Short mmCIF file of C-alpha atoms and ligand atoms in Angstrom, two decimals:
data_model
loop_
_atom_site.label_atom_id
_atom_site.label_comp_id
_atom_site.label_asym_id
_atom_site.label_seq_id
_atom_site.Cartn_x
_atom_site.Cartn_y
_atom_site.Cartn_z
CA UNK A 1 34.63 -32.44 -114.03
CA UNK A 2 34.34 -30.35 -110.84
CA UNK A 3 35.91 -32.05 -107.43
CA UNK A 4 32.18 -32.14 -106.22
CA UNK A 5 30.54 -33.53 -109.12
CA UNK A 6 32.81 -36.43 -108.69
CA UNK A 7 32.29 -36.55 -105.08
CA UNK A 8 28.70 -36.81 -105.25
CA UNK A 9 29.08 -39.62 -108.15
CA UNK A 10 31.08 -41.19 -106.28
CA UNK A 11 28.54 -41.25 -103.60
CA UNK A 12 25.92 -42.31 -105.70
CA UNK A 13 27.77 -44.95 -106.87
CA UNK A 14 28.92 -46.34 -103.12
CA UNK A 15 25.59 -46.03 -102.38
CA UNK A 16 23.87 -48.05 -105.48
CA UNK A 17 26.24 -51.04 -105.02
CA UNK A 18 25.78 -50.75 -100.88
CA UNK A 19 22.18 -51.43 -101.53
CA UNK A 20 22.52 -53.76 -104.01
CA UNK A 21 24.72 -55.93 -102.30
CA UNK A 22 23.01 -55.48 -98.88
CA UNK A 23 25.65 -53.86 -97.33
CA UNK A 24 24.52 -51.22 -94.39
CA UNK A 25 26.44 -48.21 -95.37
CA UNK A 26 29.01 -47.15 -97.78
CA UNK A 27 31.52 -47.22 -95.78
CA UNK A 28 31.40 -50.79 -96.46
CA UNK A 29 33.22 -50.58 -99.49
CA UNK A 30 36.06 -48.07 -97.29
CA UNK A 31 37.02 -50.82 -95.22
CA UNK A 32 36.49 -53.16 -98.01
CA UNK A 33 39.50 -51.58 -99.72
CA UNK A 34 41.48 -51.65 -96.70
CA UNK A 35 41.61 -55.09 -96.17
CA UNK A 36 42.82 -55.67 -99.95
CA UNK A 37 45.46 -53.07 -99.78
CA UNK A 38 47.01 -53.83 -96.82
CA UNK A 39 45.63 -57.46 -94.98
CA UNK A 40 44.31 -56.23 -91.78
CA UNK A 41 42.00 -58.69 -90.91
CA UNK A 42 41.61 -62.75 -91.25
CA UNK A 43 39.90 -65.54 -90.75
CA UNK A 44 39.76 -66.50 -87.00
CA UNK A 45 40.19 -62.76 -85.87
CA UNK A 46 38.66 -61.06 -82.81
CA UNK A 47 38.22 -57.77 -84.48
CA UNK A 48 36.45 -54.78 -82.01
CA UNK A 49 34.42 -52.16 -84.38
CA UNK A 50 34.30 -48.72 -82.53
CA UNK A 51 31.67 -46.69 -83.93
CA UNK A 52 29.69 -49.39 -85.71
CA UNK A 53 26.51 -48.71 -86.24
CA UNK A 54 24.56 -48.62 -88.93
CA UNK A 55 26.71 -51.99 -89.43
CA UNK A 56 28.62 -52.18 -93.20
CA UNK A 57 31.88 -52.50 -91.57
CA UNK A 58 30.80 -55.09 -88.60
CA UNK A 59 29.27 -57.23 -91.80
CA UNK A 60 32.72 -56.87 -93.85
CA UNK A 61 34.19 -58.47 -90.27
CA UNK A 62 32.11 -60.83 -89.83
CA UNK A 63 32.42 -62.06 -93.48
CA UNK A 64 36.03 -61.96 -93.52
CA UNK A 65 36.32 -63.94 -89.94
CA UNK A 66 34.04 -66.26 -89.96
CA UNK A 67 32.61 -68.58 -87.57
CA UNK A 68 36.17 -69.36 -85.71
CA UNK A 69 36.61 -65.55 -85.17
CA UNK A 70 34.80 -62.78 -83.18
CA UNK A 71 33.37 -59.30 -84.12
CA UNK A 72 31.78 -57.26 -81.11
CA UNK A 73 30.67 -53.89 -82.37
CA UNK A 74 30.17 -50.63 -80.17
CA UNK A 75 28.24 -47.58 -80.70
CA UNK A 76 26.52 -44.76 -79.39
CA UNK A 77 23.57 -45.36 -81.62
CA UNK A 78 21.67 -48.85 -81.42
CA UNK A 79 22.38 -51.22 -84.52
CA UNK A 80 20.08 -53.64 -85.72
CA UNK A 81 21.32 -57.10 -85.45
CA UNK A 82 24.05 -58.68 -87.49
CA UNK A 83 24.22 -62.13 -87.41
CA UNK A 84 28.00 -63.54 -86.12
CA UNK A 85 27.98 -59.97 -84.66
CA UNK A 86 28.10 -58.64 -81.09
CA UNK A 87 26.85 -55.56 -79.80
CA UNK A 88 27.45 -53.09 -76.96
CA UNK A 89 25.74 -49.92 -77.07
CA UNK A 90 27.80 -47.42 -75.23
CA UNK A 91 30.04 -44.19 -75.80
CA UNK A 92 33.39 -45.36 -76.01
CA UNK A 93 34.67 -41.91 -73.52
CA UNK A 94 32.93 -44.16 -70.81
CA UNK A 95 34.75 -46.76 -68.92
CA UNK A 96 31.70 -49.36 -68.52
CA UNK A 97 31.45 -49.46 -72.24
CA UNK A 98 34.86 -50.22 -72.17
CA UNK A 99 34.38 -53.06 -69.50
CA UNK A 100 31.11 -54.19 -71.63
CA UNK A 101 33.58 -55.22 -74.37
CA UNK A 102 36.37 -56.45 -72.78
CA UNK A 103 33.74 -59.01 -71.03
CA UNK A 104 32.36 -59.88 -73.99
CA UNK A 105 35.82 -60.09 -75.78
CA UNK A 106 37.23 -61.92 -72.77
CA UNK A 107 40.80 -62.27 -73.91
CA UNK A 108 43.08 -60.04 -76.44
CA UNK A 109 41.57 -58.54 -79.39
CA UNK A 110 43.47 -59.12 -83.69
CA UNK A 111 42.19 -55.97 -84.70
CA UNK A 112 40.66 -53.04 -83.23
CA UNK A 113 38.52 -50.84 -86.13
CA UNK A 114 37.03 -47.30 -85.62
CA UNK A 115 35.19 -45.10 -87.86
CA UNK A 116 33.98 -43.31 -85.36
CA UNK A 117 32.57 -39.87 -86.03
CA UNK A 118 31.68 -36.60 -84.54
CA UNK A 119 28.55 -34.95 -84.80
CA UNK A 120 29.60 -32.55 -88.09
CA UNK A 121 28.99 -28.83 -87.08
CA UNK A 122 30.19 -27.61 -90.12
CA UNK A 123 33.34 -25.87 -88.41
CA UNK A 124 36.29 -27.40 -89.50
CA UNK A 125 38.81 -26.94 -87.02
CA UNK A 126 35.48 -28.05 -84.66
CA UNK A 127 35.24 -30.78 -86.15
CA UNK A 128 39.00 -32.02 -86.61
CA UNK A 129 39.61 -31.61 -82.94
CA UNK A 130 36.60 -33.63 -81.62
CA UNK A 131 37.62 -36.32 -84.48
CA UNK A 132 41.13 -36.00 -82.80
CA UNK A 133 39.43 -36.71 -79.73
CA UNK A 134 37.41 -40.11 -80.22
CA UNK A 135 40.75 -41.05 -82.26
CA UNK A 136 42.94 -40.60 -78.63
CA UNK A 137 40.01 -42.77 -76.90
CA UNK A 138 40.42 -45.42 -80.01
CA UNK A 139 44.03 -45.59 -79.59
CA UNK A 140 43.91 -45.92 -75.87
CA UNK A 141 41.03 -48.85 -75.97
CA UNK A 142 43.23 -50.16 -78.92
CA UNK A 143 46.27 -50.35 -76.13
CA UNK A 144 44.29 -52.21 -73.34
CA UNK A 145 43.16 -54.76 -75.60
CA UNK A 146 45.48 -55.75 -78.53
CA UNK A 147 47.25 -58.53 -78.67
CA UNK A 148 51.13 -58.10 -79.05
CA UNK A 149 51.84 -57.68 -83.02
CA UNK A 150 47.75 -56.56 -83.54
CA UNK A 151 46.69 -53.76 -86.16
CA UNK A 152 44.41 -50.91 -85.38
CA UNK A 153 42.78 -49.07 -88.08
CA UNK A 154 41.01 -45.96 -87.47
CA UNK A 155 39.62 -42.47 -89.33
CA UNK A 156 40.52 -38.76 -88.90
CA UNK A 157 39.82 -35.93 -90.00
CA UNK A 158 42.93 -34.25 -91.04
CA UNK A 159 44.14 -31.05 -89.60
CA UNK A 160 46.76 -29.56 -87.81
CA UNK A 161 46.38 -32.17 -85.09
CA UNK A 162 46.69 -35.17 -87.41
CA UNK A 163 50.81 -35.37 -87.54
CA UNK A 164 51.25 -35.25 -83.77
CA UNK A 165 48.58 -37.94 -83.82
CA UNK A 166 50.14 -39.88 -86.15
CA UNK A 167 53.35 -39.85 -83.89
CA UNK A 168 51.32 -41.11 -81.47
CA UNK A 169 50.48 -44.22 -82.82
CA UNK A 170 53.88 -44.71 -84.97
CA UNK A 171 55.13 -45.12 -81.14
CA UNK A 172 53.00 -48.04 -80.44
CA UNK A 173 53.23 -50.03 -83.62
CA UNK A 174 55.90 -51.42 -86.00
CA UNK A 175 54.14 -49.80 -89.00
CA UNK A 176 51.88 -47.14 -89.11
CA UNK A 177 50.69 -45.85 -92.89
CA UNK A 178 48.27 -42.83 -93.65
CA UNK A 179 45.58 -44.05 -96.44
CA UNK A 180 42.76 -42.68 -98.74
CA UNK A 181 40.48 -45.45 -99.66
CA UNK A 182 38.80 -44.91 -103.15
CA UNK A 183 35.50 -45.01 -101.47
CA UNK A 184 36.38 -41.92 -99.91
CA UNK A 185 38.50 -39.97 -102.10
CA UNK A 186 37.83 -36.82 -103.74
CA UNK A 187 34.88 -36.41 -100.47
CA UNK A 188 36.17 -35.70 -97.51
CA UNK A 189 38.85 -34.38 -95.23
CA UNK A 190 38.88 -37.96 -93.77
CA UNK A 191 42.04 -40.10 -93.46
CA UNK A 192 42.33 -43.58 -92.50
CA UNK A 193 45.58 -44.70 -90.38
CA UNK A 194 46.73 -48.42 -90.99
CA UNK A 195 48.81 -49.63 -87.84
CA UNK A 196 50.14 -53.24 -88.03
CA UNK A 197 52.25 -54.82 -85.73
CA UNK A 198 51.19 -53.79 -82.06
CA UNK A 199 54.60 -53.36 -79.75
CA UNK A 200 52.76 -53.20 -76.38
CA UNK A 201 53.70 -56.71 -74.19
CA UNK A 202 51.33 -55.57 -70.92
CA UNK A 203 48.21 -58.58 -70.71
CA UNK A 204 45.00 -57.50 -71.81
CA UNK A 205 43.65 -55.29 -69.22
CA UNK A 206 40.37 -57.14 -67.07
CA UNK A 207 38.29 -54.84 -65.86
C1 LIG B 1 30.48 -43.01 -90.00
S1 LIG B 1 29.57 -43.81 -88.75
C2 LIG B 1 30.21 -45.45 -88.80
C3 LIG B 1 29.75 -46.24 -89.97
C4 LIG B 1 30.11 -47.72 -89.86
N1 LIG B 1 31.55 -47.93 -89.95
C5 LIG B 1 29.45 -48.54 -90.94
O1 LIG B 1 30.14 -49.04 -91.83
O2 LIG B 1 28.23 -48.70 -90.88
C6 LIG B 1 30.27 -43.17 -87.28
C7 LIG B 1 29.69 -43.72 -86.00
O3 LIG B 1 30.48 -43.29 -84.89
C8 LIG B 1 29.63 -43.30 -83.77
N2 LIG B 1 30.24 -42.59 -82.63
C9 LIG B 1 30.56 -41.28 -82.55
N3 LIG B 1 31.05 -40.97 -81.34
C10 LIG B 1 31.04 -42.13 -80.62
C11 LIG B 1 31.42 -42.46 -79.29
N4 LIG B 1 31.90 -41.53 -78.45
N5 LIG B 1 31.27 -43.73 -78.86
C12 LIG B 1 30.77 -44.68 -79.71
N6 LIG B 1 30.40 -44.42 -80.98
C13 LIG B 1 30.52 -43.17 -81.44
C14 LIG B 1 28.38 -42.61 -84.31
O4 LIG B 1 27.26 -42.85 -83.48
C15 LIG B 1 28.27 -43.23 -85.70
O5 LIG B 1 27.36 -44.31 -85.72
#
């Protein structure tokens, strides 16, 4: 069995199951997988969802929170309403998308998520260094608004950037993991970085 034959089965199968269960993307099932493995997110959580849209991992959330917890999701491109879900459509470089969901969030965030994404040129080293990029921005929102002791998740592509990234955020949280889900093995160059345990003390910032 080639690597891409079982990529693209894999696919399929993500897919089938997304559909069937009404999930909005896939990439459901990544976060999905995260949450079992290592308990990022729980009931009564304010959980921020950078890169949200089409929604599967804003859903996940919102299931796993419930109505005592919060889920604001951000994104470029529009989303069509979740219900339990917030949305502020924005890029997350700017600073009044930032302000958008700090207002809405009006207090410390549990969890911040990002799948965020680059447009894919094709070019890998391209593409790794403007994934490297939205990652920084992810890490520095995560910073402003994270409670002490919070957990960040977030997705990159690898490449020679990726260790000095991975510094980056071993600095800011007591433990910092790099993790393939099986949703997304065997496809991609992507990575997922599990941070738990936020060190930061500064107030959330109120812009
Ligand atoms: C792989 S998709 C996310 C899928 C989502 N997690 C789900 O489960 O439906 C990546 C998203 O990142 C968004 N994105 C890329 N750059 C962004 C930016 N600068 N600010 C906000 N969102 C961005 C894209 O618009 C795209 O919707």
């Amino acid at each position: 069995m080639t690597r891409r034959w079982q990529s693209k089965r894999k696919k399929e199968y993500y897919y089938r199951l997304a559909k069937k269960e009404k999930y909005r993307s896939r990439a459901a099932y990544k976060l999905k997988q995260i949450i079992e493995k290592f308990d990022v997110i729980h009931t009564g959580d304010r959980v921020i969802d950078l890169g949200a849209s089409p929604g599967g991992w804003s859903q996940i959330s919102s299931e796993i929170v419930g109505a005592t917890g919060k889920v604001i999701g951000a994104d470029i491109k529009r989303m069509r309403p979740i219900e339990g879900v917030e949305f502020v459509l924005g890029d997350i470089r700017d600073d009044k998308t930032i302000k958008s969901i700090i207002e809405k969030l009006g207090g410390s965030a549990d969890v911040v998520i990002s799948d965020m994404s680059p447009n894919i040129s094709g070019n890998y080293s391209t593409d790794h260094a403007r994934s490297i990029e939205l990652c920084e921005y992810a890490l520095g929102f995560a910073k402003k608004t994270l409670r002490e002791g919070g957990s960040f998740v977030v997705k990159v592509f690898e490449g020679d950037l990726y260790p000095e990234y991975f510094d980056k955020v071993k600095r800011e949280f007591r433990s910092v993991k790099g993790h393939s889900p099986k949703a997304s093995r065997a496809s991609s160059s992507e990575i997922y970085i599990i941070a738990k345990g936020f060190i930061g003390t500064q107030p959330p910032l109120v812009m």
